[in-house]
Coordinates of C-alpha atoms in Angstrom, one line a residue:
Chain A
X1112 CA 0.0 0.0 0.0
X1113 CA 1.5 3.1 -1.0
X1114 CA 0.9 6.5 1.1
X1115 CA -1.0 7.7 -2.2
X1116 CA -3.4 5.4 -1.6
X1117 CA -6.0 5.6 0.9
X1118 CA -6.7 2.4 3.5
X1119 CA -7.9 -0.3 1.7
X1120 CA -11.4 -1.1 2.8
X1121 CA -13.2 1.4 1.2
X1122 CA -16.1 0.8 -0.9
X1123 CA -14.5 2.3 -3.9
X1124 CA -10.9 1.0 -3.6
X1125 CA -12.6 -2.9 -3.1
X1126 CA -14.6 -1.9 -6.0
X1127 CA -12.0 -0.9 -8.3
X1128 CA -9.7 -3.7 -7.3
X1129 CA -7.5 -5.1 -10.0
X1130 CA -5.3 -8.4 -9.7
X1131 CA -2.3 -8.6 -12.3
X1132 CA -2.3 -12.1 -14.1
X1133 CA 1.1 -11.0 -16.3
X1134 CA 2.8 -7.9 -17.6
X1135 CA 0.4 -5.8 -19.1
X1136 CA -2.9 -8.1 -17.8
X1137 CA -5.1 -7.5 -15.1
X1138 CA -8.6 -8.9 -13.9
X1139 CA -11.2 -7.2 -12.1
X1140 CA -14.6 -8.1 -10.9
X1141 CA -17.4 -5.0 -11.8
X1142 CA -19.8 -4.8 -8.9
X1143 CA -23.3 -3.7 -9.1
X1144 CA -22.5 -0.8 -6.3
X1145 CA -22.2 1.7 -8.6
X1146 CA -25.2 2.0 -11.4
X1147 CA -27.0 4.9 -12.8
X1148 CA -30.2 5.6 -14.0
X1149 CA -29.1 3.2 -17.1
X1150 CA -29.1 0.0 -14.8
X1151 CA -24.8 0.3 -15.8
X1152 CA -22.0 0.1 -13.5
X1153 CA -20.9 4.2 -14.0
X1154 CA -18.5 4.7 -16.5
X1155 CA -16.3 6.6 -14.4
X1156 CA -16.7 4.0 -12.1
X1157 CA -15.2 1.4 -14.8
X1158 CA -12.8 4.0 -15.7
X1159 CA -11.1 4.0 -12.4
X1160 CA -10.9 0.2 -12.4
X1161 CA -9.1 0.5 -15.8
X1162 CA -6.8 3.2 -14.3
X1163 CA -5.7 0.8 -11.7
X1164 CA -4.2 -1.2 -13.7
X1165 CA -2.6 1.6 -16.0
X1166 CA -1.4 3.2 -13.0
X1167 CA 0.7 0.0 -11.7
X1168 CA 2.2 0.2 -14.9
X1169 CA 3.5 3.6 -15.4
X1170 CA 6.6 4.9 -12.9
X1171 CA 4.9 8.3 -12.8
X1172 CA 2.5 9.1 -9.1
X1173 CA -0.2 11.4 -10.9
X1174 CA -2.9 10.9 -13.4
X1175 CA -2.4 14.3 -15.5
X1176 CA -4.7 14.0 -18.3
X1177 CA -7.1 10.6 -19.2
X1178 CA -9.4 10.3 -22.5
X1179 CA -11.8 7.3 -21.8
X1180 CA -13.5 6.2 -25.4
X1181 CA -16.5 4.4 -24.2
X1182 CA -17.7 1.1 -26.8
X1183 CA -20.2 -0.6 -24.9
X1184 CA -22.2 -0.5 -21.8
X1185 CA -20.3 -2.4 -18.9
X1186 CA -22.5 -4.9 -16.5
X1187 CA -21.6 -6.6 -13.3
X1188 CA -19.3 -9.3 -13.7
X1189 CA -15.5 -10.3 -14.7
X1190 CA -13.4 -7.6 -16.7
X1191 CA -9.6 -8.1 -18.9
X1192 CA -7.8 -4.9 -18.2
X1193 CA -4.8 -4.7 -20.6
X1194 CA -2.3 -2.6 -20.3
X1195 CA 0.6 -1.3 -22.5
X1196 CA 3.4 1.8 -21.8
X1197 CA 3.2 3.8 -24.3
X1198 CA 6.4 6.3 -23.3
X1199 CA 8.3 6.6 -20.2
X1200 CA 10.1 10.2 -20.0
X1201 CA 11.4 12.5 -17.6
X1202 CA 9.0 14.4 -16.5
X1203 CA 5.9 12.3 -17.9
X1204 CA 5.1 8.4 -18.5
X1205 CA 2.0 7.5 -20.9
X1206 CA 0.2 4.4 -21.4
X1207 CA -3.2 2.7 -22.9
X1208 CA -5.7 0.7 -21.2
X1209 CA -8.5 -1.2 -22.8
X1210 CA -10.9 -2.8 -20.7
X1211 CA -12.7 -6.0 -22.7
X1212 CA -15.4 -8.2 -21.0
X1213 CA -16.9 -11.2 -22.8
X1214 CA -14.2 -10.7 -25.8
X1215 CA -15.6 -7.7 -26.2
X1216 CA -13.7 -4.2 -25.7
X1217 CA -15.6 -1.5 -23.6
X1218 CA -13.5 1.0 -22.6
X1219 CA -10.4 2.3 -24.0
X1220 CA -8.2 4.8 -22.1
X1221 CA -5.0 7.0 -22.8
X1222 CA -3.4 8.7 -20.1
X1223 CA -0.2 11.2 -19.3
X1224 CA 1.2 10.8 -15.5
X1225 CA 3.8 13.2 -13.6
X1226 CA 4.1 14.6 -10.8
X1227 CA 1.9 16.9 -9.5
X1228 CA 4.3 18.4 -7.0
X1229 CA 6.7 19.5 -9.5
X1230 CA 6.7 23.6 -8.9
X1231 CA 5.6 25.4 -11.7
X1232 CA 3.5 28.9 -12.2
X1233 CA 0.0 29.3 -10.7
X1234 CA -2.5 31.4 -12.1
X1235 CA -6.4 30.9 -11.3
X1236 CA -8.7 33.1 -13.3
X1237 CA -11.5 31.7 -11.8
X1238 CA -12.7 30.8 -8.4
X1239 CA -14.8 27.4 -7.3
X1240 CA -18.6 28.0 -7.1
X1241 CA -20.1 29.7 -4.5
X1242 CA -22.2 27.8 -2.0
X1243 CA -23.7 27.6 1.1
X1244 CA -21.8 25.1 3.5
X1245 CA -22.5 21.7 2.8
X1246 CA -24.1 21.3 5.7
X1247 CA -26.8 23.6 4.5
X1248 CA -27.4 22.5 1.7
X1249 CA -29.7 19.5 0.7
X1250 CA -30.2 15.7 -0.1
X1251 CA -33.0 15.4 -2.0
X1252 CA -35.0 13.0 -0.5
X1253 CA -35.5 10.9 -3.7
X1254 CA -31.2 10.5 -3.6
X1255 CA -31.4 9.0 -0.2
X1256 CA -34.2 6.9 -1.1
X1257 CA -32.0 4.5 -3.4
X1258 CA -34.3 5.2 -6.7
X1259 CA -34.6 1.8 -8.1
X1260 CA -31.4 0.4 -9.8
X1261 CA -29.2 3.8 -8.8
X1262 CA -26.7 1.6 -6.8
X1263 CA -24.8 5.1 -7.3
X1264 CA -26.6 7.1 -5.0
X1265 CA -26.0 4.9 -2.2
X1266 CA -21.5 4.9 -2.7
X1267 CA -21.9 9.0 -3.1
X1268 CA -23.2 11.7 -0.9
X1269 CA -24.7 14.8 -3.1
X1270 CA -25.8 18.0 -1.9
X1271 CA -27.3 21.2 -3.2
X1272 CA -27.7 24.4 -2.9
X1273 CA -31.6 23.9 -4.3
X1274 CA -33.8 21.4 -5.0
X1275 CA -33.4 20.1 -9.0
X1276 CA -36.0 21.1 -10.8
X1277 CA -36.0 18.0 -13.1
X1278 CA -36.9 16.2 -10.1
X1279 CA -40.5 17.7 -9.9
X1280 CA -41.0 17.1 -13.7
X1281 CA -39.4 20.6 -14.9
X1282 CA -37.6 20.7 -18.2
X1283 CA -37.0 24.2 -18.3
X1284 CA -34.2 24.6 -16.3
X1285 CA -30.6 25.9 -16.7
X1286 CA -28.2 23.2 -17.5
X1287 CA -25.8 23.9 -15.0
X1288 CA -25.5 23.0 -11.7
X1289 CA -23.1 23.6 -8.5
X1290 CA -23.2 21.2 -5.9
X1291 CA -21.2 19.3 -3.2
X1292 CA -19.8 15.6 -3.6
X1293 CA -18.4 13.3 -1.3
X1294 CA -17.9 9.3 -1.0
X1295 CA -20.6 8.4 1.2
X1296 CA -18.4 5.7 3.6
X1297 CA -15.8 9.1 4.5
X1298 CA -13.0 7.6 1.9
X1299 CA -11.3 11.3 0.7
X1300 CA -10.6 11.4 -3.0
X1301 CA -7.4 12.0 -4.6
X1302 CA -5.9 11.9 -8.1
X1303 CA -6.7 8.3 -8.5
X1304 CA -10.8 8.6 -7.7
X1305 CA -11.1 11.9 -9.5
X1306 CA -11.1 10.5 -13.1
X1307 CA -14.2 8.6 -12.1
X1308 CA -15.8 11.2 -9.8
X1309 CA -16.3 14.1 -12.4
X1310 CA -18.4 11.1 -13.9
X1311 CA -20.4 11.1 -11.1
X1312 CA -22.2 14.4 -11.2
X1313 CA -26.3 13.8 -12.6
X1314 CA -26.0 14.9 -16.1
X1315 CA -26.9 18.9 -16.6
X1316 CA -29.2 17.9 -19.5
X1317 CA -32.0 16.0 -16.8
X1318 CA -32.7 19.9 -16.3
X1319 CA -33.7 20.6 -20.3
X1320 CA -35.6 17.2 -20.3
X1321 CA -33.6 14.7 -21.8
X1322 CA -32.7 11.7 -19.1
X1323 CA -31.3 9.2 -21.5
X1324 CA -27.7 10.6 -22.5
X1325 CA -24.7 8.0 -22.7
X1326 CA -20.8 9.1 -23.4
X1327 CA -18.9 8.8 -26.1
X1328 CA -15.6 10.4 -24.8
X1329 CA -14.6 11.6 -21.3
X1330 CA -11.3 13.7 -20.9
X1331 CA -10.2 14.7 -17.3
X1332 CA -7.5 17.0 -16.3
X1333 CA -6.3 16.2 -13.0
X1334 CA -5.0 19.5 -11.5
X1335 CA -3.8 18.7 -7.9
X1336 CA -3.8 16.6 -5.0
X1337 CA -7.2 17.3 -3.5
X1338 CA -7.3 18.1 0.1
X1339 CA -9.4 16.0 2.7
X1340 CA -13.4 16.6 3.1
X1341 CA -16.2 17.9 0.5
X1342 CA -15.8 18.5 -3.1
X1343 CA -17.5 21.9 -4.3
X1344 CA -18.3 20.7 -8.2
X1345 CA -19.8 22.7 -11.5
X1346 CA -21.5 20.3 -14.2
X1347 CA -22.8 22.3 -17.1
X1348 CA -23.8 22.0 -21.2
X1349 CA -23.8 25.2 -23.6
X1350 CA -24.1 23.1 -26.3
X1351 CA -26.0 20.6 -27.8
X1352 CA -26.3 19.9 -31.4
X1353 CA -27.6 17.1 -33.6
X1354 CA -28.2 15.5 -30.3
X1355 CA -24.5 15.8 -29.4
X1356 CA -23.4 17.5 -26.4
X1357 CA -21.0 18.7 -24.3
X1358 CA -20.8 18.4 -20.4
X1359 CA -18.1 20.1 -18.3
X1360 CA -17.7 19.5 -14.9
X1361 CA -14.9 21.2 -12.6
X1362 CA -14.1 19.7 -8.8
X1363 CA -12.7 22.0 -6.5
X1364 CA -11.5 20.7 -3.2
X1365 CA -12.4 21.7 0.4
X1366 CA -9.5 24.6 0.5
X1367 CA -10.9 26.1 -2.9
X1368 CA -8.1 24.2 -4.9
X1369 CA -9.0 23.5 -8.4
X1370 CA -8.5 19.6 -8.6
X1371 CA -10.1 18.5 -12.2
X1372 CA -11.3 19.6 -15.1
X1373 CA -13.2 16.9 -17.4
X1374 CA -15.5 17.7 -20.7
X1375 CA -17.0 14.5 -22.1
X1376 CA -19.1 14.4 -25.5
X1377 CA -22.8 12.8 -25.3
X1378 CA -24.6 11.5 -27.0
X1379 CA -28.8 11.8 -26.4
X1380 CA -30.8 8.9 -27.6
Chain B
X1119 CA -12.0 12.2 -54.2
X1120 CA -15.2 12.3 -52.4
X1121 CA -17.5 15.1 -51.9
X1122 CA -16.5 15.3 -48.5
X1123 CA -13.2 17.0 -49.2
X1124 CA -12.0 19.9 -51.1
X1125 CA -10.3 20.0 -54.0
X1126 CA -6.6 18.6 -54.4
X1127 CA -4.3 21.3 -54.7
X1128 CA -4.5 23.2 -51.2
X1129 CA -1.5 23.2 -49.4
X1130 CA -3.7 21.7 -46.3
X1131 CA -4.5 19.0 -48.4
X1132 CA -1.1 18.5 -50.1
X1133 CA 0.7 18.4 -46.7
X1134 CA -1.3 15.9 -44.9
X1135 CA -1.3 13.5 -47.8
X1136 CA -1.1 10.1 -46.6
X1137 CA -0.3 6.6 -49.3
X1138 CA -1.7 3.1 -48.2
X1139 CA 1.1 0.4 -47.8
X1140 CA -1.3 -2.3 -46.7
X1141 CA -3.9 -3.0 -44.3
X1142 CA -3.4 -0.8 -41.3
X1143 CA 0.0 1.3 -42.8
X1144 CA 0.3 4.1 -44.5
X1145 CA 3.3 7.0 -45.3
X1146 CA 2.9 10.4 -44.9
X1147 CA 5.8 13.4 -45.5
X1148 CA 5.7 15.8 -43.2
X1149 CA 6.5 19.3 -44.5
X1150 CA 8.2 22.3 -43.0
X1151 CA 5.3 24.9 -44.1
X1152 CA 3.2 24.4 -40.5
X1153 CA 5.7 25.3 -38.2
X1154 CA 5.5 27.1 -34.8
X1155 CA 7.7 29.2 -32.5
X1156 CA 9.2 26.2 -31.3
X1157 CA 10.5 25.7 -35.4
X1158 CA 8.7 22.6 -34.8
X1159 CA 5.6 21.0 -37.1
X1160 CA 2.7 22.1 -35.8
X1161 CA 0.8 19.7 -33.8
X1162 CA -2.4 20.1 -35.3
X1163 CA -1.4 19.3 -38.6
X1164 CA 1.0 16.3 -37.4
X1165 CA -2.9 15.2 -35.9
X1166 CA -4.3 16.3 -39.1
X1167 CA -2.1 13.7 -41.4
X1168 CA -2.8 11.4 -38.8
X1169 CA -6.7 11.8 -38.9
X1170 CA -6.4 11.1 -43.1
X1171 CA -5.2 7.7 -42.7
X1172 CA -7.4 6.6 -40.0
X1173 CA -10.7 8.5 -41.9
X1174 CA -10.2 5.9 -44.6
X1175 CA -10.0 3.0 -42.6
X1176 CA -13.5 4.2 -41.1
X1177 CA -16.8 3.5 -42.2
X1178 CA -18.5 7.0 -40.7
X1179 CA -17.9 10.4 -42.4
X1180 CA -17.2 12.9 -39.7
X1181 CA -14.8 12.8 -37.0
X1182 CA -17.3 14.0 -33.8
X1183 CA -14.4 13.4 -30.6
X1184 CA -10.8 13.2 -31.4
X1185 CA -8.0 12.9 -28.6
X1186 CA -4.5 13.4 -29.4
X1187 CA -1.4 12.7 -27.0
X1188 CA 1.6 14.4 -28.3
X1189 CA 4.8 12.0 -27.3
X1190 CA 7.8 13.4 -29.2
X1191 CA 7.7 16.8 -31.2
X1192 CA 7.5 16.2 -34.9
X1193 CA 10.1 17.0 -37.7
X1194 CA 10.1 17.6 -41.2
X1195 CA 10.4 14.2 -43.1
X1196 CA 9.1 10.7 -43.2
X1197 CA 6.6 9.6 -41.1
X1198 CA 4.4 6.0 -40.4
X1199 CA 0.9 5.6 -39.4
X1200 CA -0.3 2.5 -38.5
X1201 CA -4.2 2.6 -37.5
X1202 CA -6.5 0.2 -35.8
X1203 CA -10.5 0.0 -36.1
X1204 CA -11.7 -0.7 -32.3
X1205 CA -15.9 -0.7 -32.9
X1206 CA -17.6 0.0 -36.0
X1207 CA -21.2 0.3 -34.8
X1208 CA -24.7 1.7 -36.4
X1209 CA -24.3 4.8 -34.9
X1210 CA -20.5 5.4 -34.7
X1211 CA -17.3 3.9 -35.7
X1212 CA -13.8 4.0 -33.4
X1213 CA -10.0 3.7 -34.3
X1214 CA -6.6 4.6 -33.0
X1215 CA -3.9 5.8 -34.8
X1216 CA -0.2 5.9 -34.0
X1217 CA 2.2 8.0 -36.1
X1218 CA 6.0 7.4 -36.1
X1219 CA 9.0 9.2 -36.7
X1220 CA 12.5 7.3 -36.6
X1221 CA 10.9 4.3 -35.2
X1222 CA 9.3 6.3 -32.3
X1223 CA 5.7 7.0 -31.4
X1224 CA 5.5 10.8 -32.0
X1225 CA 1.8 10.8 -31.4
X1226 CA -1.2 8.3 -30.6
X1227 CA -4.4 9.7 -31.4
X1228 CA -8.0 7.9 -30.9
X1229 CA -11.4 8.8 -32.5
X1230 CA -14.8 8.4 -33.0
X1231 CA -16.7 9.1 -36.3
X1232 CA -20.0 9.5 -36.9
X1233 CA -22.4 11.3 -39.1
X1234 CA -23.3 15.3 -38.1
X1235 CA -26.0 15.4 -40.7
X1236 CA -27.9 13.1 -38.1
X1237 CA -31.4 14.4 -36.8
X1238 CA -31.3 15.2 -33.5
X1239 CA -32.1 18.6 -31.0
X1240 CA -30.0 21.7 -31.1
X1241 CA -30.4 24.1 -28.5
X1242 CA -27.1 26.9 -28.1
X1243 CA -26.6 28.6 -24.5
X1244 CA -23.8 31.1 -25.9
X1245 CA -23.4 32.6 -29.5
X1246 CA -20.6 32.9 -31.4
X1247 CA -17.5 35.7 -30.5
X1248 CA -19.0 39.2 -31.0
X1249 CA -16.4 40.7 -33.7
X1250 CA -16.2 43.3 -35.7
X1251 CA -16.2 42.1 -39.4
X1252 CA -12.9 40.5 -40.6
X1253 CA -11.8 43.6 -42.6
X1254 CA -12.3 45.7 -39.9
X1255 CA -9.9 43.7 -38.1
X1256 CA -6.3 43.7 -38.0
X1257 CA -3.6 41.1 -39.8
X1258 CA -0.6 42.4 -37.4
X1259 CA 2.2 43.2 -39.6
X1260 CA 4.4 40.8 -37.8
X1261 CA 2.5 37.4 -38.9
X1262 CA 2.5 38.9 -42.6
X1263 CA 6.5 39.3 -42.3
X1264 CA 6.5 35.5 -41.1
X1265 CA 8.8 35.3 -38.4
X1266 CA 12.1 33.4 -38.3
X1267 CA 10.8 29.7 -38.5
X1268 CA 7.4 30.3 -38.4
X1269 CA 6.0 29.3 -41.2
X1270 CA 2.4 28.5 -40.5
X1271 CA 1.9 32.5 -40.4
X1272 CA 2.1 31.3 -44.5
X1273 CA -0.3 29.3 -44.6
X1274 CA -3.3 30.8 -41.7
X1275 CA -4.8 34.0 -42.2
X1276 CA -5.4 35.6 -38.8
X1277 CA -7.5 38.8 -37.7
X1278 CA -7.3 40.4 -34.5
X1279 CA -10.0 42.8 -33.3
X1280 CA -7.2 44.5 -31.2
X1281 CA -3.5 44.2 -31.5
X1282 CA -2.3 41.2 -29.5
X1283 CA -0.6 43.1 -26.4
X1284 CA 2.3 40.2 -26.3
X1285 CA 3.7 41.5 -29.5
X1286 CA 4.7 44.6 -27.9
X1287 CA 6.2 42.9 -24.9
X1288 CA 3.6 43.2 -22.5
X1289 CA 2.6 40.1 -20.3
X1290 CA 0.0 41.4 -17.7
X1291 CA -3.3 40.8 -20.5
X1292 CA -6.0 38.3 -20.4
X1293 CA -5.6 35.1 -21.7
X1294 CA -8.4 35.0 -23.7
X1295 CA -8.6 36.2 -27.4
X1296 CA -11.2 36.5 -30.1
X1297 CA -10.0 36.4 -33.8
X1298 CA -10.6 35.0 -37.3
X1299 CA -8.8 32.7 -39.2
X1300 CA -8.9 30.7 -42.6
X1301 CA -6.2 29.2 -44.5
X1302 CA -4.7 31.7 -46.7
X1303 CA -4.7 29.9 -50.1
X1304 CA -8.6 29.9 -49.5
X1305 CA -9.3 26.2 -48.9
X1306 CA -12.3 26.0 -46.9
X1307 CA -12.5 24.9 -43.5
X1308 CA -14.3 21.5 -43.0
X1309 CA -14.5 18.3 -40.8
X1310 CA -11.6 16.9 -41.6
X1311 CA -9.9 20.2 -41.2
X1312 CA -11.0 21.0 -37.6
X1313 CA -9.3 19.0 -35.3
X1314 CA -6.3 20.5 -36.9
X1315 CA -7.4 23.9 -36.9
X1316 CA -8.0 23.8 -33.4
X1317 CA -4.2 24.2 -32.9
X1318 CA -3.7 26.7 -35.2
X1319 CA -4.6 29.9 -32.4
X1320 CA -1.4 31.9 -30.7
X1321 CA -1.5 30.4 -27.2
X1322 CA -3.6 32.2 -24.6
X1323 CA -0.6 32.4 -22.4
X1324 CA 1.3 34.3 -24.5
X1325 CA -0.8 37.2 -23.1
X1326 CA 0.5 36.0 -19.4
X1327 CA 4.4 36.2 -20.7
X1328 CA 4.5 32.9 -21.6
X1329 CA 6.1 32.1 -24.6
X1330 CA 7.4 28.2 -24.3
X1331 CA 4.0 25.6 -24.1
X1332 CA 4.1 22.3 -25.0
X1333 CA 0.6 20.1 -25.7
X1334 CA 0.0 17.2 -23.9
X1335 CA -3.1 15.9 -25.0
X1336 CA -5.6 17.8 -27.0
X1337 CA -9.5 16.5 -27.3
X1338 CA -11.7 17.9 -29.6
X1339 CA -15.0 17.8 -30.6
X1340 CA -16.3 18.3 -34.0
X1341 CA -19.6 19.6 -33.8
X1342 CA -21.2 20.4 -37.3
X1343 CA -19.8 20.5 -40.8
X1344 CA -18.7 24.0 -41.4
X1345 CA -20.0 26.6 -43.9
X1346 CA -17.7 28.2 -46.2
X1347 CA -15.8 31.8 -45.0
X1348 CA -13.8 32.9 -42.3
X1349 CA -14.2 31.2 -38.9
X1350 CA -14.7 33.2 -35.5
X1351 CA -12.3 31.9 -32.9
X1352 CA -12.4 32.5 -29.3
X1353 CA -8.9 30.9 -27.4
X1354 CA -9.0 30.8 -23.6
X1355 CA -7.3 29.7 -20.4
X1356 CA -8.1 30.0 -17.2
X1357 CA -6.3 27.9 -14.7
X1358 CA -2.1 27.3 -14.7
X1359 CA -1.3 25.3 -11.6
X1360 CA 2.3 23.6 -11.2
X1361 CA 3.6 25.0 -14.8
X1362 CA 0.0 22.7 -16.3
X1363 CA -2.6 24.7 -17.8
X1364 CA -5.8 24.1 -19.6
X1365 CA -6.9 25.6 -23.5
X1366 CA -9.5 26.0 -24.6
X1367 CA -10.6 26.9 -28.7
X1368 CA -14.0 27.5 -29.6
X1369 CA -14.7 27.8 -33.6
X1370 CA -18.1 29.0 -35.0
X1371 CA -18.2 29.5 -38.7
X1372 CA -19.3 32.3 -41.1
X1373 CA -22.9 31.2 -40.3
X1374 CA -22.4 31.7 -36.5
X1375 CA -22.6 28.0 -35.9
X1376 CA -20.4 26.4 -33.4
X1377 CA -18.3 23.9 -35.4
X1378 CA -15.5 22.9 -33.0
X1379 CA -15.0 23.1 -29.1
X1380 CA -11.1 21.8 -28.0
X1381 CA -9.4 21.6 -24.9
X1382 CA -5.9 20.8 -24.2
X1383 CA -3.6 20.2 -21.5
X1384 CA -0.5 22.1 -22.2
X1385 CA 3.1 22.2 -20.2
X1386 CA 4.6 25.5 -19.5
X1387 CA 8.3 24.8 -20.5

């Protein structure tokens, strides 16, 4: 166990366990603790189990930048992770990961690591959203509730500022959204759970009406080492055309740290 | 040559030429008329020549998510691109190509294709950059003189609303610039274009005093086919942390549709 990594134990680090079998080949074992409203595990959720593997692979401590392609819709059960270094530098290592299960390829996943202690300028342009203290802001009651099949809503604590609107049946609604996250069982995140966690926001287009979005592409930019406690987070779409969309999310972490930065490209069906 | 693409005979289209060698392989030339400050090929239109080869081994028309990771800088001369087809669905087809200078991976880029003509609901939250008309704008006498090395100032048209303050020295403006560009031998843009074009904006950061940025990984996605004319441009950054920062290009074109949104994670050097 390396000091990077929090105390095994917690839901998502037994979740997103990988066992090598030889160089560049891993197996995991999906669980059905983290599905959405599609009745699938999360792809962030799978993402994460595919950068375990990628991670043991590369020499470098931080995931820097990750773009997950994502083929098919993942279910509970075995997974082949295969891994393959792509470069090892100085200052950066890179390295694919393709996640198959039944033969078939899922997910595919490219990602730059380095160090994210290495000085360097800082510059923020913009601040984290503004909200009330978490502890003043709500859990819709619906969340809590377990809605059928959202295994998801059980591993992750959300709270907000005000009630959604989609979930009284309004369509009208802005499609942006700050709120607070956290990992319901306490476990803090850090570089390694961020690449799935800005999938875990509820997508910004549920307040324009449309619940059945899946992703094509996710890319995350992980920015620092978050600090311990809640995560102040921004989903948000500007644009959707042809029934394509964007949706940004940004994670700041409890000392107003910019942490990540992820767009993905969906697709409404 | 299929209606999809222009006309042989632009230098875009010259310079990203790729030959089949077999299944899987095909040879490209790079040339020394896209390169940048750092007298390098421009990484865009290494991506571009990329993007040719794996287009044809595709079955969809239009590139809708590409992500590049650049692993080595480019050079004039030879190059290999060896592409693989991941999925080919109904809806959308995926491949990964890998181009190679000397024997080593210069860049891996993987992509989704798809078709943008495909029915499906629009609905904009932001217009297009509010500029004055392109010949009300300025071509700064320095890109006409095409600086020492530069010789992609040859082959882009750029114009600037406002003179860029970093050509004067300063380094206390905003990193965030609205211009127009097209190529300047009047090739229209198109899909195929894009994710090449997308690199083809000054760096934000050059507004910040900083003149040495190397990409990382750059993600873009393709958003509609392009209309003919100059396209309005909008380049941003907002966050630097630890020497990393975030950039972000928005294009819209002569219609005031939004054609291209890009990110990438660049280096400060």
């Amino acid at each position: 166990m390396s000091l990077d990594h929090p105390a095994e134990g917690h839901e998502f680090d037994q979740d997103t366990r990988v066992d090598k079998r030889a160089d560049g080949e891993f197996t995991a074992t999906l669980t059905d603790g983290w599905t959405t409203f599609t009745s699938h595990p999360n792809g962030g959720y799978v993402l994460g189990t595919a950068l375990n593997a990628l991670g043991q692979t590369l020499t470098q401590p931080d995931p820097l930048v990750v773009s997950a392609f994502f083929l098919r819709p993942a279910a509970p059960g075995p997974a082949l992770l295969r891994t393959e270094t792509v470069r090892e530098g100085r200052r950066t290592a890179t390295g694919t990961v393709v996640a198959e299960q039944g033969g078939k390829e899922i997910l595919r996943a490219t990602a730059t690591y380095g160090d994210l202690t290495a000085e360097g300028r800082v510059l923020h342009l913009e601040g984290p959203p503004e909200l009330p203290a978490p502890e003043d802001c709500h859990l819709p009651p619906e969340f809590a509730g377990t809605p059928e099949g959202v295994t998801i809503a059980q591993r992750v604590d959300y709270r907000y500022p005000e009630r959604p609107g989609w979930l009284d049946g309004r369509k009208d609604g802005r499609p942006r959204t700050d709120f607070w996250m956290r990992f319901a069982d306490g476990r803090d995140a850090d570089v390694h759970s961020l690449p799935a966690m800005v999938d875990f926001a509820v997508p910004a287009v549920l307040e324009i009406g449309e619940f059945s979005t899946i992703t094509v592409e996710l890319t995350t930019h992980v920015r620092a080492r978050p600090a311990p406690g809640w995560l102040a987070c921004r989903v948000s779409t500007r644009h959707v055309s042809n029934g394509l969309h964007e949706e940004d999310m940004e994670i700041w972490d409890s000392q107003g740290t910019l942490v990540a930065q992820a767009r993905q490209l969906a697709m409404l069906l």
